[in-house]
Coordinates of C-alpha atoms in Angstrom, one line a residue:
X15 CA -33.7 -50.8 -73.2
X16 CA -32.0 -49.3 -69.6
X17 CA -29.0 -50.0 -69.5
X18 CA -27.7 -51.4 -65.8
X19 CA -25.8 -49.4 -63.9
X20 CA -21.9 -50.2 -64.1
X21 CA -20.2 -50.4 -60.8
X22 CA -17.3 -48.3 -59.9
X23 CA -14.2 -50.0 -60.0
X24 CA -10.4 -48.9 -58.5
X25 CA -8.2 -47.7 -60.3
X26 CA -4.6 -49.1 -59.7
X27 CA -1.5 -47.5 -60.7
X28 CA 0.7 -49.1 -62.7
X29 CA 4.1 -50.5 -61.6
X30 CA 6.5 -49.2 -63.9
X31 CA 9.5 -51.5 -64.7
X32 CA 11.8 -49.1 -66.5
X33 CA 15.3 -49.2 -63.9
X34 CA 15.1 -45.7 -64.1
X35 CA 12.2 -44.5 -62.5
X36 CA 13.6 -46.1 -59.3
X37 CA 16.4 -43.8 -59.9
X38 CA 14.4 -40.9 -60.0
X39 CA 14.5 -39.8 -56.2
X40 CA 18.1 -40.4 -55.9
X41 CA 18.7 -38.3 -59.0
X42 CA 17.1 -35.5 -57.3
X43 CA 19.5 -35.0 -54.3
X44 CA 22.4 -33.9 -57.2
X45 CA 21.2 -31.2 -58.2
X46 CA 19.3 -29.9 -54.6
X47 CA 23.4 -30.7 -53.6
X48 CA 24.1 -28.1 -56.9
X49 CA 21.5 -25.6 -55.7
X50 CA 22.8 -25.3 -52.1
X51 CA 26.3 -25.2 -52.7
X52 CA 25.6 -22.7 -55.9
X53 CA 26.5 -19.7 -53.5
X54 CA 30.1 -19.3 -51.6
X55 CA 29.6 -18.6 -48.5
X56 CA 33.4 -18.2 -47.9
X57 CA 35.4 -19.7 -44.3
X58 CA 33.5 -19.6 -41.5
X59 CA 35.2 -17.3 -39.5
X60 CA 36.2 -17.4 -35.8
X61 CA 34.8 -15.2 -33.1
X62 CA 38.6 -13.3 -32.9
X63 CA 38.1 -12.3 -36.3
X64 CA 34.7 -10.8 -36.2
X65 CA 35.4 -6.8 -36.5
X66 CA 34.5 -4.9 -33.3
X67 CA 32.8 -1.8 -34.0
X68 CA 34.8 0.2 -31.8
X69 CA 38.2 -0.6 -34.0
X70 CA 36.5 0.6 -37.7
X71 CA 38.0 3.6 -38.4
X72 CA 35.7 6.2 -38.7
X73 CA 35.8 10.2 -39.6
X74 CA 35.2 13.1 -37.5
X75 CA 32.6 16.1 -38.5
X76 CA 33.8 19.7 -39.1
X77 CA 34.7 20.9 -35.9
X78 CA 33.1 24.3 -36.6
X79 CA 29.4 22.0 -36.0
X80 CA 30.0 21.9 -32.3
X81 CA 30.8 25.9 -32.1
X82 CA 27.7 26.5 -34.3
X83 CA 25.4 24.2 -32.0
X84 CA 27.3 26.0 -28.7
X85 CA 26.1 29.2 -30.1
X86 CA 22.6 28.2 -30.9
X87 CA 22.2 26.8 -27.4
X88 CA 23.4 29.7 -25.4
X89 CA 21.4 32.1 -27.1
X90 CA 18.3 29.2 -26.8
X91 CA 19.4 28.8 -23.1
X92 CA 19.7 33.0 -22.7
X93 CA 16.0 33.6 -24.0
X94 CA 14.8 31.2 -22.0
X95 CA 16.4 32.3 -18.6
X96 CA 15.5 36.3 -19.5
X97 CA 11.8 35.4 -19.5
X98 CA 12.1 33.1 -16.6
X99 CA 13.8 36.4 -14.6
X100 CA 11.1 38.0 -15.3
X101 CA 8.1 35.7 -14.8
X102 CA 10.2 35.3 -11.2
X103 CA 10.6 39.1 -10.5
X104 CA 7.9 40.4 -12.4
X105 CA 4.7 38.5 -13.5
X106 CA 4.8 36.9 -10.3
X107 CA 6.8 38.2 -8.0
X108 CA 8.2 36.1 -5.4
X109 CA 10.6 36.2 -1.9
X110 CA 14.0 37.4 -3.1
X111 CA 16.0 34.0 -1.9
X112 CA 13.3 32.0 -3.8
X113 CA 13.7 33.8 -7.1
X114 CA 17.9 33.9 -6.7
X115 CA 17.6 30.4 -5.8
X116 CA 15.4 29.5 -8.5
X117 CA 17.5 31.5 -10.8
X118 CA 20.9 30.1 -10.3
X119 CA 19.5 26.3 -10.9
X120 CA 18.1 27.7 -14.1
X121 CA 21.8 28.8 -14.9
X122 CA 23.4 25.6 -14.0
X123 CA 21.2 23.7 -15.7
X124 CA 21.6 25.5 -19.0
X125 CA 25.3 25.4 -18.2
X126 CA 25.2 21.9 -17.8
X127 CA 22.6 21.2 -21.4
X128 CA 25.3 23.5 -23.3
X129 CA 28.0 21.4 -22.2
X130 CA 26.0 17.7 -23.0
X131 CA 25.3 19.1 -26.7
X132 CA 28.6 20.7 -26.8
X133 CA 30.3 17.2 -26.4
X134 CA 27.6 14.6 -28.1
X135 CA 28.6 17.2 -31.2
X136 CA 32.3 16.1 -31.1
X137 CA 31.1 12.3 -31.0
X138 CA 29.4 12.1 -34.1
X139 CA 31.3 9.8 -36.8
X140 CA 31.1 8.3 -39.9
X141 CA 32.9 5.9 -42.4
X142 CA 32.6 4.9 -46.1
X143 CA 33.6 1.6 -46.9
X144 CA 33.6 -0.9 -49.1
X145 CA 29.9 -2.3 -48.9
X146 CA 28.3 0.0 -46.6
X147 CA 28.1 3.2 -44.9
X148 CA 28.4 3.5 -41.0
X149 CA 27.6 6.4 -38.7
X150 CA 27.9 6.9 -35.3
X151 CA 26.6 8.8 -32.8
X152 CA 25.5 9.0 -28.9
X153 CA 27.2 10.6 -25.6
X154 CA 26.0 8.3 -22.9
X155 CA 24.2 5.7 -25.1
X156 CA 26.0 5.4 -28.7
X157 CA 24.3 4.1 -31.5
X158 CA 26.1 2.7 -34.7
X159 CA 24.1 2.1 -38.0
X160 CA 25.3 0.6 -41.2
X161 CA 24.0 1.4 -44.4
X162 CA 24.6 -0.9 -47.5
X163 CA 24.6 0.4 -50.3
X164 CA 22.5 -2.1 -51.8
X165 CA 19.5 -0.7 -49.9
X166 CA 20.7 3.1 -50.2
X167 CA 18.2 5.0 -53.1
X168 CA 19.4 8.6 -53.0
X169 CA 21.4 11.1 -50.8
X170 CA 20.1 15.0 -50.3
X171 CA 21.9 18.0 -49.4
X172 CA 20.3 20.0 -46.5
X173 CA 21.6 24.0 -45.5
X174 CA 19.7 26.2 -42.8
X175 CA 21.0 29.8 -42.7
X176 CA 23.0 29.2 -39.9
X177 CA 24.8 26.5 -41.7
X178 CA 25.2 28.1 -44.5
X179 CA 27.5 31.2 -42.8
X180 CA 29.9 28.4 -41.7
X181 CA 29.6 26.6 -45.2
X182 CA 28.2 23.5 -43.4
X183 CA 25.6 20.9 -45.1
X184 CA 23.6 18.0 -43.5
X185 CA 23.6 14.5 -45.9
X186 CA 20.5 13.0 -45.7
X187 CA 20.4 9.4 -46.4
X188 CA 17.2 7.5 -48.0
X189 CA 17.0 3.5 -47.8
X190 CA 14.7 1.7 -50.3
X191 CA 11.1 1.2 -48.5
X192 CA 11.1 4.2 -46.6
X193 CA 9.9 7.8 -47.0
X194 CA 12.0 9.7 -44.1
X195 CA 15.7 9.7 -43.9
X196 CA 17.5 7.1 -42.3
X197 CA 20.7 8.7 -41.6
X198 CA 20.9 12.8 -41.1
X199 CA 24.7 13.2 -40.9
X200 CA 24.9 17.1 -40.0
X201 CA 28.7 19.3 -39.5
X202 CA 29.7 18.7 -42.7
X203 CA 31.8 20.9 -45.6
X204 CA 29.7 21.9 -48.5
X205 CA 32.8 20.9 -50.6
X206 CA 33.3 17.6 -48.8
X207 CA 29.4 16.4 -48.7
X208 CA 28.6 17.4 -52.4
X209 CA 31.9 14.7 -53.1
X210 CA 30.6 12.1 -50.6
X211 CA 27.6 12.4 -52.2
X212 CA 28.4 11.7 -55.7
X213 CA 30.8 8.9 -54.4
X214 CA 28.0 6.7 -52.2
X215 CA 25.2 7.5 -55.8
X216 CA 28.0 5.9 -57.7
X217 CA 28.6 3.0 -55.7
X218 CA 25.0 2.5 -55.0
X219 CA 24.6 2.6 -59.2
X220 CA 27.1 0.1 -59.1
X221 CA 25.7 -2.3 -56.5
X222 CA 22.5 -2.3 -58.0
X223 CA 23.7 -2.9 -61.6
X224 CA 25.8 -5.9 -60.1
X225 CA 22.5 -7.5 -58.2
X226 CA 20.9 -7.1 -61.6
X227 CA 23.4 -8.5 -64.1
X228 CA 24.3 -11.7 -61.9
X229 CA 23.4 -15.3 -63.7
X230 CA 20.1 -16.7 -62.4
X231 CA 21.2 -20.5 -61.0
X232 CA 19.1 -23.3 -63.2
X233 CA 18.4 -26.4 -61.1
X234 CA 18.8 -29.1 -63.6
X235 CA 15.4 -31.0 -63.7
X236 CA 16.5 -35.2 -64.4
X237 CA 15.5 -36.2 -67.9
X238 CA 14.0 -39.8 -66.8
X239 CA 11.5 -38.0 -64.4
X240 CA 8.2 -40.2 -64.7
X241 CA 5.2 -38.5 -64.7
X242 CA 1.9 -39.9 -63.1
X243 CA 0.1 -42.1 -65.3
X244 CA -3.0 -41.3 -64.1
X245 CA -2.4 -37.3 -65.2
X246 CA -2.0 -38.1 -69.0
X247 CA -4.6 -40.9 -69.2
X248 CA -7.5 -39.8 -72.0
X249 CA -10.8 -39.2 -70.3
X250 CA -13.0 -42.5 -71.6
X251 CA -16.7 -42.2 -72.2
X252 CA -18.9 -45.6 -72.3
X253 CA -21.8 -45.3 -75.0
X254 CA -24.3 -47.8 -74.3
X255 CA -27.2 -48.1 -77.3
X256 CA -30.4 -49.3 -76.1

């Protein structure tokens, strides 16, 4: 015998009448409270109190870098005006006012490049401090970058042959996520960068190791949470025998 189809009937959800699943939602805004306020942010401070970046005290480089880039340069900038003499003169000869004129604004110009590298040399800075490491550079338009150490993964030592007859080194600083150097900070003593750089690989050992070993924060879950009724319900089968 068939047996007729059953109709579908709604399901309703039950209304609970245990006091404290009304409770439930207000029992949550505790512990978000606990979460957000986990963290110590500290006084908000004032705009007067925020540290201009013209008052941190920062280090000059070895003053023999700007001698060593004033000799590179005039060399560079006497090359370049011996073969311009003689491209003027002698390649391709030209009118005698043309060439001295042409000349002298090669001179002046050379003069004037020499000078601009001379003194953006002198304004290269750096500091070390407690969370981060700044360095500054720039003649007409300066540029100040500050690396933390939480993001510094290792420091090299560079030496050209140049550097190394004035016992200078560059420090080459590597951020996590990138392949190049983030910070080349040239003029310095051999001596004096090999110490900066076992100083800035301690303290970024010691950041990271700090990050790592801090307490995860457990939001408390309430322990009269009600679950959905409908989720742990038994799946029921009908057998019918015909």
């Amino acid at each position: 015998m068939d047996t007729p189809p059953q109709s579908k009937s709604s399901i309703i959800q039950p209304q609970s009448n245990n006091p404290s699943a009304a409770t439930t939602i207000s029992a949550m805004s505790p512990s978000s409270e606990t979460f957000a306020h986990a963290y110590d942010h500290g006084p908000r401070l004032s705009q007067d109190e925020y540290i201009q970046l013209s008052d941190l005290p920062l280090s000059s480089i070895d003053p023999n870098y700007p001698k060593l880039l004033l000799i590179i340069s005039s060399v560079v900038a006497v090359i370049i005006i011996t073969v311009l003499s003689a491209f003027l003169l002698i390649a391709k000869p030209l009118p005698l006012t043309i060439a001295a004129v042409g000349l002298v604004s090669a001179i002046v110009l050379a003069v004037v490049l020499i000078q601009l590298i001379h003194l953006k040399a002198h304004k290269i800075a750096y500091g070390l401090f407690t969370h981060e490491m700044v360095f500054r550079e720039g003649l007409f338009w300066v540029s100040t970058t500050a690396l933390p150490y939480t993001r510094l993964q290792h420091v090299n030592l560079s030496q050209g042959p140049l550097e190394r007859k004035y016992n200078l080194v560059t420090l080459k600083f590597f951020s996590a996520g990138s392949g190049l150097a983030e910070i080349d900070l040239p003029g310095l003593n051999a001596e004096l960068a090999e110490h900066l750089r076992q100083h800035l690989l301690s303290q970024a050992a010691a950041t990271h190791q700090l990050l790592t070993t801090e307490p995860e924060i457990i939001v408390p879950t309430p322990a009269d949470a009600q679950t959905d009724p409908l989720s742990i319900q038994p799946s029921q089968q009908g057998n019918h025998n015909g």
